Short mmCIF file of C-alpha atoms in Angstrom, two decimals:
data_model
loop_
_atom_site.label_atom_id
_atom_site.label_comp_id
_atom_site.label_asym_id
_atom_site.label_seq_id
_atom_site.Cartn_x
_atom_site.Cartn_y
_atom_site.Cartn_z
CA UNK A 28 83.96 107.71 -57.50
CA UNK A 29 86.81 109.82 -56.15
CA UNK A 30 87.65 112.32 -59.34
CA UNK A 31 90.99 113.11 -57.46
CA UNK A 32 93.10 111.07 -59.05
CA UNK A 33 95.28 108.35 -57.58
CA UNK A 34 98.05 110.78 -56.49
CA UNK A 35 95.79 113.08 -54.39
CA UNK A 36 93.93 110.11 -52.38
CA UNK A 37 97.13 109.29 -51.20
CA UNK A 38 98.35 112.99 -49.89
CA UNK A 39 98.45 112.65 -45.79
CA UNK A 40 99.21 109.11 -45.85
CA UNK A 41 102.88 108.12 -43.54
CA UNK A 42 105.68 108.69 -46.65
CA UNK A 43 103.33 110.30 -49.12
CA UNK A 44 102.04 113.55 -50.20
CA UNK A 45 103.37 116.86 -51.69
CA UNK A 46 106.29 118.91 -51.80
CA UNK A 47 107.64 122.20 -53.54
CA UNK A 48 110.58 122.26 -55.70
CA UNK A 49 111.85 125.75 -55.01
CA UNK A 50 113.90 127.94 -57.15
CA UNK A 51 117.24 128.70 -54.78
CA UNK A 52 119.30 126.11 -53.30
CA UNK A 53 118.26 125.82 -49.91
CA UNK A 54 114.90 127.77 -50.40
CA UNK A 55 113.28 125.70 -47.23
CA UNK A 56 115.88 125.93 -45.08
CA UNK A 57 115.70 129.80 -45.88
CA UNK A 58 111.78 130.50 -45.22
CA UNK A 59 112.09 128.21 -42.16
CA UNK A 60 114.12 130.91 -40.29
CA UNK A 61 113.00 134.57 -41.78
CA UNK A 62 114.21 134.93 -44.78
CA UNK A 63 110.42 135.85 -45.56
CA UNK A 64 109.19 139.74 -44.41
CA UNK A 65 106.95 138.42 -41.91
CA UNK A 66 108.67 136.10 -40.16
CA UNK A 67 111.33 135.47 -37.40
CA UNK A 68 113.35 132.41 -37.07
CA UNK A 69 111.93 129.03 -36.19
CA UNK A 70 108.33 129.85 -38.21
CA UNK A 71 108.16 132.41 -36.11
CA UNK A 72 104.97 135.33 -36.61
CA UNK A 73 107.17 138.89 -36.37
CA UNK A 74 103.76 140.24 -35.06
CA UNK A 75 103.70 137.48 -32.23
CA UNK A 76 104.95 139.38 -29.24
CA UNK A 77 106.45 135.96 -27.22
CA UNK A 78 108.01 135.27 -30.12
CA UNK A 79 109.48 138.98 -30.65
CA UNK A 80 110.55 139.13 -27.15
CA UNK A 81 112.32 135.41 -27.35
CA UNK A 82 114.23 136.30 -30.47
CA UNK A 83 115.39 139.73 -29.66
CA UNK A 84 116.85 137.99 -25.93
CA UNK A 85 118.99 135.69 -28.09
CA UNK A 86 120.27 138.53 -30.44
CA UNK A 87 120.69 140.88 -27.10
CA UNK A 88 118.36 143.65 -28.52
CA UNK A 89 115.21 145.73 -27.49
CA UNK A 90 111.88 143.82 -29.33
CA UNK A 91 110.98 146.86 -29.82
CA UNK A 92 113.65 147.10 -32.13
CA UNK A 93 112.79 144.24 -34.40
CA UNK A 94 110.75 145.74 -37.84
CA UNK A 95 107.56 144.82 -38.29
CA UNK A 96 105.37 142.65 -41.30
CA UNK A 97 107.72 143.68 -44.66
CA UNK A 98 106.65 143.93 -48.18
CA UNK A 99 106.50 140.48 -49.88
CA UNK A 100 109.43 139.70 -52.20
CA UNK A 101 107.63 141.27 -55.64
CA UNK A 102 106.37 143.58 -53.61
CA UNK A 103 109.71 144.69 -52.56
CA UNK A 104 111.06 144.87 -56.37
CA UNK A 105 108.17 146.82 -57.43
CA UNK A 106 108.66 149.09 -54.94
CA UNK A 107 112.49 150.11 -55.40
CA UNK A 108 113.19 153.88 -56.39
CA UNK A 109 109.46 154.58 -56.38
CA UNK A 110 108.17 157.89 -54.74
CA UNK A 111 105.78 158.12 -51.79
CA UNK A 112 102.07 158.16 -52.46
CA UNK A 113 99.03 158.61 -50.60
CA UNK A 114 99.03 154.87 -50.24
CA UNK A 115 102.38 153.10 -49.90
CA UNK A 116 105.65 154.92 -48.87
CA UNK A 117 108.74 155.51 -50.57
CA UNK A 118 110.64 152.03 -51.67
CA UNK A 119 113.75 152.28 -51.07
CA UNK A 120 116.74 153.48 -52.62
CA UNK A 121 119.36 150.90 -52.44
CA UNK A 122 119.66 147.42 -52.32
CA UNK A 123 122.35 144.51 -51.52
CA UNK A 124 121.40 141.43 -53.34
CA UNK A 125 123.12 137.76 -52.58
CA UNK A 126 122.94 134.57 -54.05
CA UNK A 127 120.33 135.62 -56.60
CA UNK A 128 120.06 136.51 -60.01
CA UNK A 129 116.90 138.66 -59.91
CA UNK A 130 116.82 140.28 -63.42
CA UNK A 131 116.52 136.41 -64.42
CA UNK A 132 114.39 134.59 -61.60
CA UNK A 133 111.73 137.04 -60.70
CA UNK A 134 108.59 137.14 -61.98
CA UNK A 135 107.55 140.10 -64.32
CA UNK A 136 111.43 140.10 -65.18
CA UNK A 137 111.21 143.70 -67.59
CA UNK A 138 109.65 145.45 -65.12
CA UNK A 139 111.92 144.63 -62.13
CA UNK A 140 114.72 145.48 -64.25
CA UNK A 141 113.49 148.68 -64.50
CA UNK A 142 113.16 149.48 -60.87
CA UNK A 143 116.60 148.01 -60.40
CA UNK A 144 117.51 150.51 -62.80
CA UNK A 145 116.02 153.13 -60.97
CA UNK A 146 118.08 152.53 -57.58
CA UNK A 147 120.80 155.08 -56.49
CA UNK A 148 123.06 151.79 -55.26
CA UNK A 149 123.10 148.42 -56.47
CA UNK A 150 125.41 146.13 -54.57
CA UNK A 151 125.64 142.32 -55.82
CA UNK A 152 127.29 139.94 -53.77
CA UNK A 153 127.50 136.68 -56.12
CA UNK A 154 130.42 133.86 -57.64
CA UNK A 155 129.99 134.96 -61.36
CA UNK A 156 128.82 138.30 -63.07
CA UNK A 157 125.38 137.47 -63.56
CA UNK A 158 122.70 139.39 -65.27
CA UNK A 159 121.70 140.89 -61.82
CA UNK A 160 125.61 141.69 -60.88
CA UNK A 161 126.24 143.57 -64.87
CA UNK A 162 123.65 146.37 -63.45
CA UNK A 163 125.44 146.80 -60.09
CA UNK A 164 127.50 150.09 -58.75
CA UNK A 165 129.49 147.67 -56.62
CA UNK A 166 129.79 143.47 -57.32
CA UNK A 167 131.49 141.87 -54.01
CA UNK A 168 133.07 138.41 -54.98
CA UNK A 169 132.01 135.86 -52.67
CA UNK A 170 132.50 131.63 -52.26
CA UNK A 171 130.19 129.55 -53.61
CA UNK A 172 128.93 126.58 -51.83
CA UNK A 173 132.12 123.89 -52.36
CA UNK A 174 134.45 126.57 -50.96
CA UNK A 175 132.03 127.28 -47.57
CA UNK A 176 130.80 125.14 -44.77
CA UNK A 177 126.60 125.37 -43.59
CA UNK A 178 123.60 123.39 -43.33
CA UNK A 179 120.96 122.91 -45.94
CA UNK A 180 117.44 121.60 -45.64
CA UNK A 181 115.89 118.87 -48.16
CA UNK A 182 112.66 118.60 -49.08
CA UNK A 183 111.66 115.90 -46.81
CA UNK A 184 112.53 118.59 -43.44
CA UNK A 185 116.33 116.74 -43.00
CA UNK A 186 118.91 118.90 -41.80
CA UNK A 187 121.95 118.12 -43.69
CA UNK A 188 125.65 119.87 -43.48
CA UNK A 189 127.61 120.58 -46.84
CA UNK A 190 131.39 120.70 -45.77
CA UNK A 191 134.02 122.99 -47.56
CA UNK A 192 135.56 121.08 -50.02
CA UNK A 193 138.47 124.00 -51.31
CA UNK A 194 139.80 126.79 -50.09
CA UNK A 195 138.50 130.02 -51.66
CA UNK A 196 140.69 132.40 -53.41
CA UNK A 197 142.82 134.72 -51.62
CA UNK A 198 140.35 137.93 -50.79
CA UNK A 199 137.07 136.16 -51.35
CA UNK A 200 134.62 136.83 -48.23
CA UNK A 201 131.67 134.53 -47.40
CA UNK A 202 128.59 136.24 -47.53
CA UNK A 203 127.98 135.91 -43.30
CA UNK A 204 131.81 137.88 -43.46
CA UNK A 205 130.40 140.56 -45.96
CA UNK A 206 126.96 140.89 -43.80
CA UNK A 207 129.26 140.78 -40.29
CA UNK A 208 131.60 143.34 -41.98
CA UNK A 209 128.76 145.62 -43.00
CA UNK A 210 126.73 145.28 -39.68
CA UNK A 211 130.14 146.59 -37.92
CA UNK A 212 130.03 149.74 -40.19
CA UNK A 213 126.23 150.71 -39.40
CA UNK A 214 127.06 149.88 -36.15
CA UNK A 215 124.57 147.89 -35.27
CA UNK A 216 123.41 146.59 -31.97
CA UNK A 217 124.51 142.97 -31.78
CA UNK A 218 127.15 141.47 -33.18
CA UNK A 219 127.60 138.71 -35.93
CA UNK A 220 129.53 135.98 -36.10
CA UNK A 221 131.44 134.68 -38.89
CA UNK A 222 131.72 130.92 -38.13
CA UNK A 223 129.20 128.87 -39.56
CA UNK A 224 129.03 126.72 -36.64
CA UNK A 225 128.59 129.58 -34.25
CA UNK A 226 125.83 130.66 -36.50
CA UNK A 227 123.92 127.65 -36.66
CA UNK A 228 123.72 127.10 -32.70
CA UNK A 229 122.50 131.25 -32.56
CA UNK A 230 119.85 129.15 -34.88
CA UNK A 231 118.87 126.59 -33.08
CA UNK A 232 118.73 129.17 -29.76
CA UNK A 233 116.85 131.96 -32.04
CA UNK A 234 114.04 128.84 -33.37
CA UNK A 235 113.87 127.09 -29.90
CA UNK A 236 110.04 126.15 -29.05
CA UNK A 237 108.69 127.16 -32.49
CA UNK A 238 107.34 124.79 -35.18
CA UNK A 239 110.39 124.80 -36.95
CA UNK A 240 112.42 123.83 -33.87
CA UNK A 241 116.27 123.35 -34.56
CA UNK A 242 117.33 123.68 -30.81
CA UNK A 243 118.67 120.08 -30.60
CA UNK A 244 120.55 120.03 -33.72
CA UNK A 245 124.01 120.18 -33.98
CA UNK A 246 127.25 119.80 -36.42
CA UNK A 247 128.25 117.05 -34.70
CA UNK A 248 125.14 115.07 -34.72
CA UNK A 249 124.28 115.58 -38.35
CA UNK A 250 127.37 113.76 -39.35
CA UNK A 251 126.91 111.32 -36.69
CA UNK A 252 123.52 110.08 -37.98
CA UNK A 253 124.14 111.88 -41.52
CA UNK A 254 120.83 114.40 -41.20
CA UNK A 255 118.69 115.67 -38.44
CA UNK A 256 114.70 116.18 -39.35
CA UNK A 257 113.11 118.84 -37.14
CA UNK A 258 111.46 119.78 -35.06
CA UNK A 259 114.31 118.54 -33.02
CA UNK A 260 113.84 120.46 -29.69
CA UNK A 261 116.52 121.12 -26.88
CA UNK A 262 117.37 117.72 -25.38
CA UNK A 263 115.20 116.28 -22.12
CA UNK A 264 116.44 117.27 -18.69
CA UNK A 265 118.29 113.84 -18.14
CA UNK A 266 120.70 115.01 -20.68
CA UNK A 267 118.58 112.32 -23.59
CA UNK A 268 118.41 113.89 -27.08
CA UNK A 269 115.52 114.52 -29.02
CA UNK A 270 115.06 112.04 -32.06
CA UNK A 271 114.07 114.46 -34.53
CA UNK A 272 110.94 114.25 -36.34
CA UNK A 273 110.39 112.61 -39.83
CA UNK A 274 107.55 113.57 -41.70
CA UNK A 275 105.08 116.62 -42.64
CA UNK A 276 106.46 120.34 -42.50
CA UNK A 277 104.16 123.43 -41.38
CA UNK A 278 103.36 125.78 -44.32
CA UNK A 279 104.97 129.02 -44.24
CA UNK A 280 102.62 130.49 -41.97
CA UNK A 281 103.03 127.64 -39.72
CA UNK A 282 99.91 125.41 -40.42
CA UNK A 283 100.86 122.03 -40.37
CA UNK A 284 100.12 120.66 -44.16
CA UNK A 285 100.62 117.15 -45.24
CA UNK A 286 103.41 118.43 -47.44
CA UNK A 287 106.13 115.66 -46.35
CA UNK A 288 103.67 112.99 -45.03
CA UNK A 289 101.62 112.79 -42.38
CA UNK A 290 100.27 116.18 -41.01
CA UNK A 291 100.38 114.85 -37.51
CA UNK A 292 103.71 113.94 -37.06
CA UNK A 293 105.86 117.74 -37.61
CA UNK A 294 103.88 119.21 -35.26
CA UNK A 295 103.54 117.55 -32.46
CA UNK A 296 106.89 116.33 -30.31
CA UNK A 297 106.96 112.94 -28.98
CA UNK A 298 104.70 112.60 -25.19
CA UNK A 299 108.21 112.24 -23.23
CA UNK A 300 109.69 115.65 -25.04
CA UNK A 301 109.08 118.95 -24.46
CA UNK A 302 106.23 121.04 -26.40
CA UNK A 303 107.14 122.52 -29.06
CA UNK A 304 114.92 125.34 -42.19
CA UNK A 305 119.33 131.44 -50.55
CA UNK A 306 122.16 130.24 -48.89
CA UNK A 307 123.40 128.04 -45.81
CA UNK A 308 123.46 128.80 -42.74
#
């Protein structure tokens, strides 16, 4: 007798099996191109040297210059304002938070407010003055999601794109003008552009041949056929477009899983195509 349970005989099979219901809007789309310490766009290894060397050619930089494996995200609150030991290094001093209310959403919420505490900057970069922002030296006002265009990613791997619905307030900045804007004043060695648009094909560019492959997506085709799923590779040579791929999703370290279906499907492109995503992007 299979002590499973009905739900678990099913995981694998084509339509079924399991997926995470993350915290942050737009928490898939986000680990599926780096927002995670150890990873470069496209569920990309940063300690993969192709995949160092393809990234830093879109961006125009030296691999060499690309950081290495980072502190995992508790990691990187328990470490802020603490002192070098003979084990760790230093965490660091500042911090520029967006689109999250730490002091509320992290785990172990005393103690990170402690170490926020500790920092000699706090800059928040958030819509309201959230538990997070009332510790900051600095809050930057920024739009929230009806007042800026980008792309989100659902749980079942489609590619959808959220349109601006208002217009912001006079002197609100979007949070890729705030991060373009800063880049410019640490001068650093590539530029950043502001339109969501232009960001999104850098994405697909940045993530081409990876497991999370959005090279063939585009603005124009999600609203033609109203979501893209990836992997959705660069189209063939004759000019034909990749379908996209319904189903399972790697896991964040790129093993396929049967987390939206069928663990064969994500992974593997279609025989005629080529080998082969807390905000929008």
């Amino acid at each position: 007798m299979d002590q499973r349970g009905p739900r678990a005989r099913h995981a694998g099979a084509r339509g079924a099996g399991y997926g995470c219901l993350t915290g942050q809007g737009n928490g898939q789309g986000g680990r599926e191109h780096g927002q995670k310490a150890d990873q470069l766009p496209g569920y990309r290894s940063i300690e993969d040297p192709a995949a160092r060397a393809h990234v830093a050619a879109v961006w125009g930089v030296d691999p060499a210059s690309l950081p290495g494996k980072g502190r995992s995200a508790y990691e990187l609150l328990d470490a802020l304002g603490q002192p070098a030991t003979d084990d760790r290094p230093a965490g660091p001093r500042a911090m520029l938070v967006m689109g999250s209310n730490i002091v509320v959403s992290a785990p172990n919420a005393l103690h990170v407010t402690e170490r926020l505490l500790s920092l000699d900057l706090l800059v928040v970069a958030d819509l309201v003055l959230s538990e997070t922002a009332a510790l900051a030296d600095v809050v930057l006002p920024v739009t929230q999601w009806a007042e800026e265009t980008g792309t989100m990613t659902n749980l079942e791997g489609r590619v959808v794109l959220r349109q601006r619905a208002i217009t912001p307030p006079a002197g609100v900045r979007t949070d890729l003008e705030v991060i373009a804007a800063l880049a410019e004043r640490l001068d650093a060695p590539s530029t950043f552009p502001t339109d969501p648009e232009e960001v999104f094909a850098e994405l697909g560019r940045a993530s081409a041949g990876g497991p999370a492959d959005y090279a063939g997506i585009t603005y124009d085709r999600i609203r033609a056929e109203h979501g893209v799923f990836w992997p959705c590779p660069a189209p063939h040579a004759d000019g034909t477009p990749h379908p996209g791929t319904p189903a399972s999703s790697p896991t964040a370290s790129g093993t396929p899983t049967a987390a939206r279906g069928s663990s064969s499907r994500r992974t593997a492109a279609p025989p005629s195509s080529p080998a082969t995503t807390t905000r929008s992007t």
